[in-house]
């Protein structure tokens, strides 16, 4: 425990340093260099051919923490806030070997061994494929390079969706249970039946999935002119209900979120995803299920040999899980979270923390006071379950 308080004192000593600016033109390389941190790039090829970029803030030989971003985000989300409360920077300064994943289809992982980026085949994926291919490949590469047997995983939003799915797979889940020492889940997304996300509820209510698929076959929400075109398109087809895409429309904000933090995050957010990914989440809003993609009766028979899309079975997961939920999270409602915890093995849940007033993005853009609440809990858990 004495070491824990010394660690917090060490991390807080950086709090008063000025944060280097972040703009859409700022590269991650130049940003971390301004913080006197080295950035490594490692390319990972999945078994289905997607080429992913994983960033590393190296502390060789030290315990490894792998950070997996949420929906529409990239590895930027872990370092964008003020360095004194950006989890990736805080963990690196605390002596951890920090790895930052990037799922297929975001700004850093737009490549494939054979499929052209501007093809429907490239964008034919959801978080299901991120679970079965991306996460296992990135974790394997991380452990191979570091020479470690296991690591700690901290995931946000969709990063948890894919981890729940991966842990439910009989083969992948067994392997991950040996590779992941502790899984800290920030705003874990599974069920969404009671979600109040403006974007997803509008997509669901107006049945926009097919329209979006036809208009944007090569991915959406990638920033720049493409984002402006999408905003105009959605404004028109929703009759003015959705005229500007922003963080609060997607997942809400709270008084614990800072304007500066939001500005720094949105310099590289949204970072892109497939329309099918959004459509998959839409299906969870339509009914209380956590299931594979629903192709309709005929499509399901062809894909799964069943008329109904199969549910993900998370009852057998064997990964130690610490839950971090926000009391003002528009995307992850407490009722949906309870649905998940009723299925997840109780003996594997080592913490279940609720932070009143936190939004879905407070972890990434919150104030110093907010970070003191949850960031210290993260550090304490990592020490408590030290590798």
Coordinates of C-alpha atoms in Angstrom, one line a residue:
X1 CA 0.0 0.0 0.0
X2 CA 2.9 2.4 0.7
X3 CA 4.1 1.7 -2.9
X4 CA 0.6 2.7 -4.1
X5 CA 0.7 6.1 -2.5
X6 CA 4.3 6.7 -3.7
X7 CA 3.1 5.8 -7.2
X8 CA 0.2 8.3 -7.0
X9 CA 2.6 11.0 -5.8
X10 CA 4.9 10.3 -8.7
X11 CA 2.1 10.5 -11.3
X12 CA 0.6 13.7 -9.8
X13 CA 3.9 15.4 -10.0
X14 CA 3.3 15.9 -13.8
X15 CA -0.1 17.5 -13.2
X16 CA 1.0 21.1 -13.6
X17 CA 2.9 20.7 -16.9
X18 CA 1.4 22.4 -19.9
X19 CA -0.3 20.1 -22.3
X20 CA 1.0 20.2 -25.9
X21 CA -1.8 21.2 -28.3
X22 CA -3.6 18.7 -30.4
X23 CA -5.1 19.6 -33.8
X24 CA -6.4 17.3 -36.6
X25 CA -3.0 17.8 -38.2
X26 CA -1.0 16.7 -35.1
X27 CA 0.6 13.3 -35.5
X28 CA 0.7 10.9 -32.6
X29 CA 4.5 10.7 -33.1
X30 CA 5.1 14.4 -32.7
X31 CA 2.6 14.7 -29.8
X32 CA 4.2 12.0 -27.6
X33 CA 7.6 13.3 -28.5
X34 CA 6.6 16.6 -27.0
X35 CA 5.9 14.7 -23.8
X36 CA 9.4 13.1 -24.0
X37 CA 7.9 9.7 -24.7
X38 CA 9.0 7.3 -27.4
X39 CA 6.3 5.9 -29.7
X40 CA 6.6 2.6 -31.4
X41 CA 4.5 1.3 -34.3
X42 CA 3.8 -2.4 -34.7
X43 CA 1.7 -3.8 -37.6
X44 CA -0.5 -6.8 -37.0
X45 CA -2.0 -8.9 -39.7
X46 CA -5.2 -10.8 -38.7
X47 CA -6.0 -14.3 -40.0
X48 CA -8.6 -12.8 -42.3
X49 CA -6.1 -10.3 -43.8
X50 CA -6.7 -7.0 -42.1
X51 CA -3.6 -5.0 -41.3
X52 CA -3.8 -3.2 -37.9
X53 CA -1.5 -0.6 -36.4
X54 CA -0.7 -1.0 -32.7
X55 CA 1.0 1.8 -30.9
X56 CA 3.4 1.3 -27.9
X57 CA 4.6 3.7 -25.2
X58 CA 7.5 1.4 -24.2
X59 CA 8.7 0.5 -20.7
X60 CA 10.4 -2.7 -21.7
X61 CA 10.3 -5.5 -19.1
X62 CA 7.6 -3.8 -17.0
X63 CA 4.0 -5.1 -16.6
X64 CA 2.0 -4.7 -19.9
X65 CA -1.3 -2.8 -20.1
X66 CA -3.2 -3.1 -23.4
X67 CA -5.7 -0.3 -24.0
X68 CA -8.5 -1.0 -26.5
X69 CA -10.6 2.0 -27.8
X70 CA -14.3 2.4 -28.1
X71 CA -16.7 2.8 -31.0
X72 CA -15.6 5.5 -33.6
X73 CA -12.4 6.1 -31.7
X74 CA -8.7 5.2 -32.1
X75 CA -5.6 4.9 -29.9
X76 CA -5.7 8.7 -29.7
X77 CA -8.5 8.5 -27.1
X78 CA -6.1 7.2 -24.4
X79 CA -3.7 10.1 -24.7
X80 CA -5.8 13.1 -25.9
X81 CA -6.8 14.5 -22.5
X82 CA -4.4 16.6 -20.4
X83 CA -1.4 14.4 -19.8
X84 CA -2.0 14.4 -16.0
X85 CA -5.3 12.6 -16.6
X86 CA -4.9 10.8 -20.0
X87 CA -4.8 7.1 -18.9
X88 CA -2.2 6.0 -21.5
X89 CA 0.2 8.7 -20.4
X90 CA -0.5 8.3 -16.7
X91 CA 0.2 4.5 -16.9
X92 CA 3.4 5.0 -18.9
X93 CA 4.7 7.5 -16.4
X94 CA 3.7 5.1 -13.6
X95 CA 6.1 2.5 -15.2
X96 CA 3.8 0.3 -17.2
X97 CA 4.6 -0.9 -20.8
X98 CA 1.6 0.6 -22.5
X99 CA 0.1 -0.8 -25.8
X100 CA -2.7 0.9 -27.7
X101 CA -4.8 -1.1 -30.1
X102 CA -6.6 0.0 -33.3
X103 CA -9.5 -2.0 -34.7
X104 CA -10.1 -2.6 -38.4
X105 CA -11.6 0.3 -40.3
X106 CA -10.3 3.2 -38.1
X107 CA -7.9 5.8 -39.3
X108 CA -4.8 3.7 -38.3
X109 CA -6.0 0.4 -39.6
X110 CA -7.2 1.0 -43.1
X111 CA -5.4 -1.8 -45.0
X112 CA -5.8 -5.4 -46.1
X113 CA -3.6 -8.0 -47.7
X114 CA -5.9 -8.4 -50.7
X115 CA -9.2 -6.4 -50.3
X116 CA -9.2 -2.8 -51.7
X117 CA -10.3 -0.2 -49.1
X118 CA -12.9 1.1 -51.4
X119 CA -14.8 -2.2 -51.7
X120 CA -17.9 -3.5 -49.9
X121 CA -16.0 -6.6 -49.0
X122 CA -13.4 -4.6 -46.9
X123 CA -16.2 -2.9 -44.9
X124 CA -18.2 -6.1 -44.4
X125 CA -17.6 -6.4 -40.6
X126 CA -18.8 -5.4 -37.2
X127 CA -17.4 -5.7 -33.7
X128 CA -18.0 -9.5 -34.1
X129 CA -15.0 -9.7 -36.4
X130 CA -13.0 -7.3 -34.2
X131 CA -13.6 -9.8 -31.4
X132 CA -12.7 -13.0 -33.3
X133 CA -9.8 -11.6 -35.3
X134 CA -8.5 -8.2 -34.2
X135 CA -8.3 -8.5 -30.4
X136 CA -6.7 -12.0 -30.4
X137 CA -4.1 -10.9 -33.1
X138 CA -3.2 -7.7 -31.3
X139 CA -2.8 -9.5 -27.9
X140 CA -0.7 -12.3 -29.4
X141 CA 1.6 -9.7 -31.1
X142 CA 2.0 -7.7 -27.8
X143 CA 2.9 -10.8 -25.8
X144 CA 5.3 -12.1 -28.5
X145 CA 7.2 -8.8 -28.7
X146 CA 7.3 -8.2 -24.9
X147 CA 8.1 -11.9 -24.1
X148 CA 5.4 -11.8 -21.4
X149 CA 2.9 -14.6 -20.7
X150 CA 0.0 -12.3 -19.9
X151 CA -1.1 -8.7 -19.7
X152 CA -3.7 -6.4 -18.2
X153 CA -6.5 -5.2 -20.5
X154 CA -8.4 -1.9 -20.2
X155 CA -11.1 -1.4 -22.7
X156 CA -13.7 1.3 -23.3
X157 CA -17.1 1.0 -24.9
X158 CA -16.9 -1.2 -28.0
X159 CA -13.5 -2.4 -26.8
X160 CA -15.5 -4.3 -24.2
X161 CA -18.2 -5.5 -26.7
X162 CA -15.5 -7.3 -28.6
X163 CA -13.9 -8.6 -25.5
X164 CA -17.2 -10.1 -24.2
X165 CA -17.7 -11.7 -27.6
X166 CA -14.2 -13.1 -27.7
X167 CA -14.5 -14.4 -24.2
X168 CA -17.7 -16.2 -25.2
X169 CA -16.0 -18.2 -27.9
X170 CA -15.0 -21.6 -26.7
X171 CA -11.5 -21.6 -28.3
X172 CA -10.6 -17.9 -28.2
X173 CA -12.1 -17.4 -24.8
X174 CA -10.0 -20.2 -23.2
X175 CA -6.8 -18.7 -24.7
X176 CA -7.6 -15.2 -23.6
X177 CA -8.3 -16.3 -20.1
X178 CA -4.7 -17.4 -19.9
X179 CA -3.4 -14.2 -21.6
X180 CA -5.4 -11.6 -19.7
X181 CA -4.6 -11.2 -16.1
X182 CA -7.2 -8.5 -15.4
X183 CA -9.8 -6.9 -17.6
X184 CA -10.9 -3.4 -16.6
X185 CA -14.1 -2.4 -18.5
X186 CA -14.9 1.3 -18.9
X187 CA -18.6 1.8 -19.9
X188 CA -19.0 -1.8 -21.2
X189 CA -21.4 -2.1 -24.1
X190 CA -23.4 -5.3 -24.5
X191 CA -27.2 -4.9 -24.2
X192 CA -28.6 -1.5 -25.5
X193 CA -32.3 -2.0 -25.2
X194 CA -32.6 0.9 -22.7
X195 CA -29.9 3.1 -24.3
X196 CA -30.7 6.8 -24.9
X197 CA -28.0 7.5 -27.5
X198 CA -29.5 10.0 -29.9
X199 CA -27.6 8.6 -32.9
X200 CA -28.4 5.0 -32.4
X201 CA -32.1 5.5 -31.3
X202 CA -32.7 7.7 -34.4
X203 CA -31.0 5.1 -36.7
X204 CA -33.3 2.5 -35.1
X205 CA -36.5 4.5 -35.0
X206 CA -36.2 5.6 -38.6
X207 CA -34.8 2.3 -39.9
X208 CA -31.8 4.1 -41.5
X209 CA -29.4 1.1 -41.7
X210 CA -30.2 0.2 -45.3
X211 CA -30.3 3.8 -46.4
X212 CA -26.9 4.5 -44.8
X213 CA -25.4 1.3 -46.3
X214 CA -26.5 2.4 -49.8
X215 CA -25.2 6.0 -49.4
X216 CA -21.9 5.2 -47.6
X217 CA -20.8 1.7 -48.7
X218 CA -17.2 2.4 -47.8
X219 CA -17.4 3.3 -44.1
X220 CA -18.7 6.3 -42.2
X221 CA -17.6 8.9 -39.6
X222 CA -14.0 9.2 -40.7
X223 CA -13.7 13.0 -40.2
X224 CA -13.0 15.7 -42.7
X225 CA -15.2 16.1 -45.9
X226 CA -16.7 12.7 -45.4
X227 CA -18.0 13.6 -42.0
X228 CA -19.5 16.8 -43.3
X229 CA -21.2 14.9 -46.1
X230 CA -22.7 12.5 -43.6
X231 CA -23.9 15.2 -41.4
X232 CA -25.7 16.9 -44.3
X233 CA -27.2 13.6 -45.4
X234 CA -28.5 12.7 -41.9
X235 CA -29.9 16.2 -41.4
X236 CA -31.9 15.8 -44.6
X237 CA -33.3 12.3 -44.0
X238 CA -34.1 12.8 -40.3
X239 CA -36.0 16.1 -41.2
X240 CA -33.6 18.2 -39.1
X241 CA -33.4 16.0 -36.0
X242 CA -29.8 15.2 -36.6
X243 CA -28.0 18.2 -38.2
X244 CA -24.6 18.0 -36.5
X245 CA -22.8 14.8 -35.3
X246 CA -21.1 15.4 -32.0
X247 CA -19.9 13.4 -29.0
X248 CA -23.1 14.3 -27.0
X249 CA -25.4 13.0 -29.8
X250 CA -23.5 9.7 -29.9
X251 CA -23.1 9.0 -26.2
X252 CA -23.8 12.1 -24.1
X253 CA -21.7 14.4 -21.9
X254 CA -21.8 15.5 -18.3
X255 CA -20.6 18.3 -16.0
X256 CA -17.5 16.2 -15.2
X257 CA -16.4 16.5 -18.9
X258 CA -14.2 19.4 -19.8
X259 CA -14.6 21.6 -22.9
X260 CA -10.8 21.4 -23.4
X261 CA -10.9 17.6 -23.1
X262 CA -13.7 17.3 -25.6
X263 CA -11.8 19.6 -28.0
X264 CA -8.7 17.6 -27.7
X265 CA -10.6 14.3 -28.2
X266 CA -12.6 15.4 -31.2
X267 CA -9.4 16.5 -33.0
X268 CA -9.1 12.8 -34.0
X269 CA -12.7 11.6 -33.3
X270 CA -14.6 10.2 -34.9
X271 CA -12.0 8.0 -36.5
X272 CA -14.2 5.8 -38.7
X273 CA -16.2 2.6 -38.7
X274 CA -18.3 0.5 -41.0
X275 CA -22.0 1.1 -41.4
X276 CA -22.6 -2.6 -40.6
X277 CA -21.0 -1.9 -37.2
X278 CA -23.6 0.8 -36.4
X279 CA -26.3 -1.4 -37.8
X280 CA -25.3 -4.3 -35.4
X281 CA -25.7 -2.0 -32.4
X282 CA -29.0 -0.8 -33.8
X283 CA -30.3 -4.3 -33.5
X284 CA -29.5 -4.3 -29.8
X285 CA -31.7 -1.2 -29.4
X286 CA -34.6 -2.8 -31.2
X287 CA -34.8 -5.8 -28.8
X288 CA -33.1 -6.9 -25.5
X289 CA -30.5 -9.2 -27.1
X290 CA -26.7 -9.5 -27.2
X291 CA -26.5 -11.6 -30.3
X292 CA -24.7 -12.1 -33.7
X293 CA -25.7 -9.9 -36.6
X294 CA -29.3 -10.5 -37.6
X295 CA -29.6 -11.0 -41.4
X296 CA -33.3 -11.8 -41.3
X297 CA -34.9 -15.2 -41.4
X298 CA -33.5 -16.3 -44.7
X299 CA -30.1 -14.7 -44.2
X300 CA -29.7 -16.2 -40.8
X301 CA -30.5 -19.7 -42.1
X302 CA -27.7 -19.2 -44.7
X303 CA -25.2 -17.7 -42.2
X304 CA -26.0 -19.7 -39.0
X305 CA -28.3 -22.6 -40.1
X306 CA -30.8 -21.0 -37.7
X307 CA -33.7 -18.6 -38.3
X308 CA -32.8 -16.4 -35.4
X309 CA -29.3 -14.9 -34.9
X310 CA -27.6 -16.8 -32.0
X311 CA -27.0 -15.0 -28.7
X312 CA -23.4 -14.6 -27.4
X313 CA -22.9 -16.8 -24.4
X314 CA -20.9 -15.0 -21.8
X315 CA -21.7 -17.3 -18.9
X316 CA -18.5 -19.3 -19.2
X317 CA -16.0 -16.4 -19.3
X318 CA -13.0 -17.0 -17.1
X319 CA -11.4 -13.5 -17.2
X320 CA -11.2 -11.4 -14.0
X321 CA -13.5 -8.4 -14.7
X322 CA -13.6 -5.0 -13.0
X323 CA -16.6 -2.9 -14.2
X324 CA -16.5 0.9 -14.3
X325 CA -19.9 2.5 -15.2
X326 CA -21.0 6.1 -15.5
X327 CA -24.2 7.3 -13.8
X328 CA -25.0 9.7 -16.7
X329 CA -24.0 7.4 -19.6
X330 CA -26.5 7.8 -22.4
X331 CA -25.1 4.8 -24.3
X332 CA -24.8 2.3 -21.4
X333 CA -27.9 2.3 -19.2
X334 CA -27.9 0.7 -15.8
X335 CA -30.7 -1.7 -16.8
X336 CA -28.7 -2.9 -19.7
X337 CA -25.6 -3.3 -17.5
X338 CA -27.6 -5.4 -15.1
X339 CA -28.8 -7.6 -17.9
X340 CA -25.1 -8.3 -18.7
X341 CA -24.0 -8.9 -15.0
X342 CA -26.8 -11.5 -14.5
X343 CA -25.1 -13.6 -17.2
X344 CA -21.4 -13.0 -16.5
X345 CA -20.0 -15.4 -13.9
X346 CA -20.3 -13.6 -10.5
X347 CA -17.1 -15.1 -9.2
X348 CA -15.1 -13.5 -12.0
X349 CA -16.3 -9.9 -11.2
X350 CA -13.7 -8.4 -8.9
X351 CA -15.1 -4.9 -8.8
X352 CA -18.3 -3.2 -9.8
X353 CA -17.8 0.6 -9.6
X354 CA -20.4 3.2 -10.4
X355 CA -19.3 6.9 -10.8
X356 CA -22.2 9.3 -10.4
X357 CA -22.4 12.0 -13.0
X358 CA -19.9 10.3 -15.4
X359 CA -20.9 10.2 -19.1
X360 CA -19.7 7.6 -21.6
X361 CA -16.7 9.8 -22.4
X362 CA -15.7 11.1 -19.0
X363 CA -12.9 8.5 -18.9
X364 CA -11.4 10.3 -21.9
X365 CA -12.3 14.0 -21.4
X366 CA -13.0 14.3 -17.7
X367 CA -11.7 16.9 -15.2
X368 CA -8.9 16.4 -12.7
X369 CA -11.5 15.8 -10.0
X370 CA -13.1 13.1 -12.1
X371 CA -9.8 11.4 -12.9
X372 CA -8.9 11.4 -9.2
X373 CA -12.0 9.2 -8.6
X374 CA -11.6 6.6 -11.3
X375 CA -7.9 6.8 -12.3
X376 CA -6.8 6.1 -8.8
X377 CA -9.1 3.1 -8.7
X378 CA -7.5 1.8 -11.9
X379 CA -4.0 2.1 -10.5
X380 CA -5.1 0.4 -7.3
X381 CA -6.6 -2.5 -9.1
X382 CA -3.5 -3.0 -11.3
X383 CA -1.4 -3.1 -8.1
X384 CA -3.8 -5.4 -6.3
X385 CA -3.7 -7.9 -9.2
X386 CA -0.1 -7.3 -10.0
X387 CA 1.4 -9.6 -12.6

